[in-house]
């Protein structure tokens, strides 16, 4: 089947163009506020309040945007941006990395924890269950844009992405990630965090869950054309996910032993 073709511009207000992908970021941040408020009201053991949530969102937005952009620059095209450093600021041309955004949020939450004199892992334990639905929104944005398509497939749900320019049916890997890293991971974390857990346990489950699901779906996702497959036939996304899985296992074991 032909992948649905959407105009990447959702709304044009004179010279200002509002893109679907930008709206998905907005959806992600709004759902963090809504879910965070629900957790504050129904999970009093977290010790959070509304001002803390608002401040954490401010730190998190900066971490996502700056980390996501710099991560893409450093992980995927360091040579290109070294030759043309001003292109780093051309965010309208695309180029964001989840793993970079993840590191950016980690640093942002460390700064937030220092400001409020909280344990860093206690902060990430509160934030982790709020993240997957935001990731789902981002992957939906990728699908709307017709980007980050999957590898060739003969399966009946394979889709032809005109943006690929080859007319080959491909895995709708954006939807796989929407379902896995987004919806499934949300359910896992939401259920796991519904009662008090040892500090660091929820964060560890997030790392294991995201890393594992991303690693698996990368087998169906087309590698970046300028990178291809790397060592052992794995993609950059898979190599960046492996440390997350290892760190999550270590963190979960550490938190359980200290419980």
CSV table of N, CA, C and O in Angstrom, one decimal, residues 1-5 157-164 166-170:
chain,number,residue,atom,x,y,z
A,1,UNK,N,0.8,-1.2,0.0
A,1,UNK,CA,0.0,0.0,0.0
A,1,UNK,C,0.9,1.2,0.0
A,1,UNK,O,2.0,1.2,0.4
A,2,UNK,N,0.3,2.3,-0.5
A,2,UNK,CA,1.0,3.6,-0.5
A,2,UNK,C,0.9,4.3,0.9
A,2,UNK,O,-0.2,4.4,1.4
A,3,UNK,N,2.0,4.7,1.5
A,3,UNK,CA,2.0,5.4,2.7
A,3,UNK,C,1.2,6.6,2.6
A,3,UNK,O,1.3,7.4,1.6
A,4,UNK,N,0.3,7.0,3.6
A,4,UNK,CA,-0.4,8.2,3.5
A,4,UNK,C,0.5,9.4,3.3
A,4,UNK,O,1.6,9.5,4.0
A,5,UNK,N,0.1,10.4,2.4
A,5,UNK,CA,0.9,11.5,2.2
A,5,UNK,C,0.3,12.8,2.8
A,5,UNK,O,-0.8,13.1,2.5
A,157,UNK,N,1.6,-5.8,5.0
A,157,UNK,CA,1.4,-4.4,5.4
A,157,UNK,C,2.6,-3.5,5.1
A,157,UNK,O,2.7,-2.4,5.5
A,158,UNK,N,3.4,-4.0,4.2
A,158,UNK,CA,4.5,-3.1,3.7
A,158,UNK,C,4.0,-1.9,3.0
A,158,UNK,O,2.9,-2.0,2.4
A,159,UNK,N,4.6,-0.8,3.2
A,159,UNK,CA,4.2,0.5,2.6
A,159,UNK,C,5.2,1.1,1.6
A,159,UNK,O,6.4,0.9,1.9
A,160,UNK,N,4.8,1.7,0.6
A,160,UNK,CA,5.6,2.4,-0.3
A,160,UNK,C,5.7,3.8,0.1
A,160,UNK,O,4.7,4.5,0.2
A,161,UNK,N,6.9,4.3,0.5
A,161,UNK,CA,7.1,5.7,0.9
A,161,UNK,C,7.7,6.4,-0.3
A,161,UNK,O,8.9,6.2,-0.7
A,162,UNK,N,6.9,7.3,-1.0
A,162,UNK,CA,7.4,8.0,-2.1
A,162,UNK,C,8.7,8.8,-1.8
A,162,UNK,O,9.6,9.0,-2.7
A,163,UNK,N,8.9,9.2,-0.6
A,163,UNK,CA,10.1,10.0,-0.2
A,163,UNK,C,11.4,9.1,-0.3
A,163,UNK,O,12.4,9.7,-0.5
A,164,UNK,N,11.2,7.8,-0.3
A,164,UNK,CA,12.4,6.9,-0.5
A,164,UNK,C,12.8,6.9,-1.9
A,164,UNK,O,14.0,6.6,-2.2
A,166,UNK,N,12.2,4.9,-4.4
A,166,UNK,CA,12.5,3.6,-5.1
A,166,UNK,C,11.3,2.7,-5.4
A,166,UNK,O,11.4,1.7,-6.1
A,167,UNK,N,10.1,3.1,-4.9
A,167,UNK,CA,8.9,2.4,-5.1
A,167,UNK,C,8.9,1.0,-4.5
A,167,UNK,O,8.0,0.1,-4.8
A,168,UNK,N,9.7,0.7,-3.5
A,168,UNK,CA,9.8,-0.6,-2.9
A,168,UNK,C,9.0,-0.6,-1.6
A,168,UNK,O,9.1,0.3,-0.8
A,169,UNK,N,8.1,-1.6,-1.4
A,169,UNK,CA,7.4,-1.8,-0.1
A,169,UNK,C,8.3,-1.9,1.0
A,169,UNK,O,9.3,-2.7,1.0
A,170,UNK,N,8.1,-1.2,2.1
A,170,UNK,CA,9.0,-1.2,3.3
A,170,UNK,C,8.2,-1.3,4.6
A,170,UNK,O,7.0,-1.0,4.6
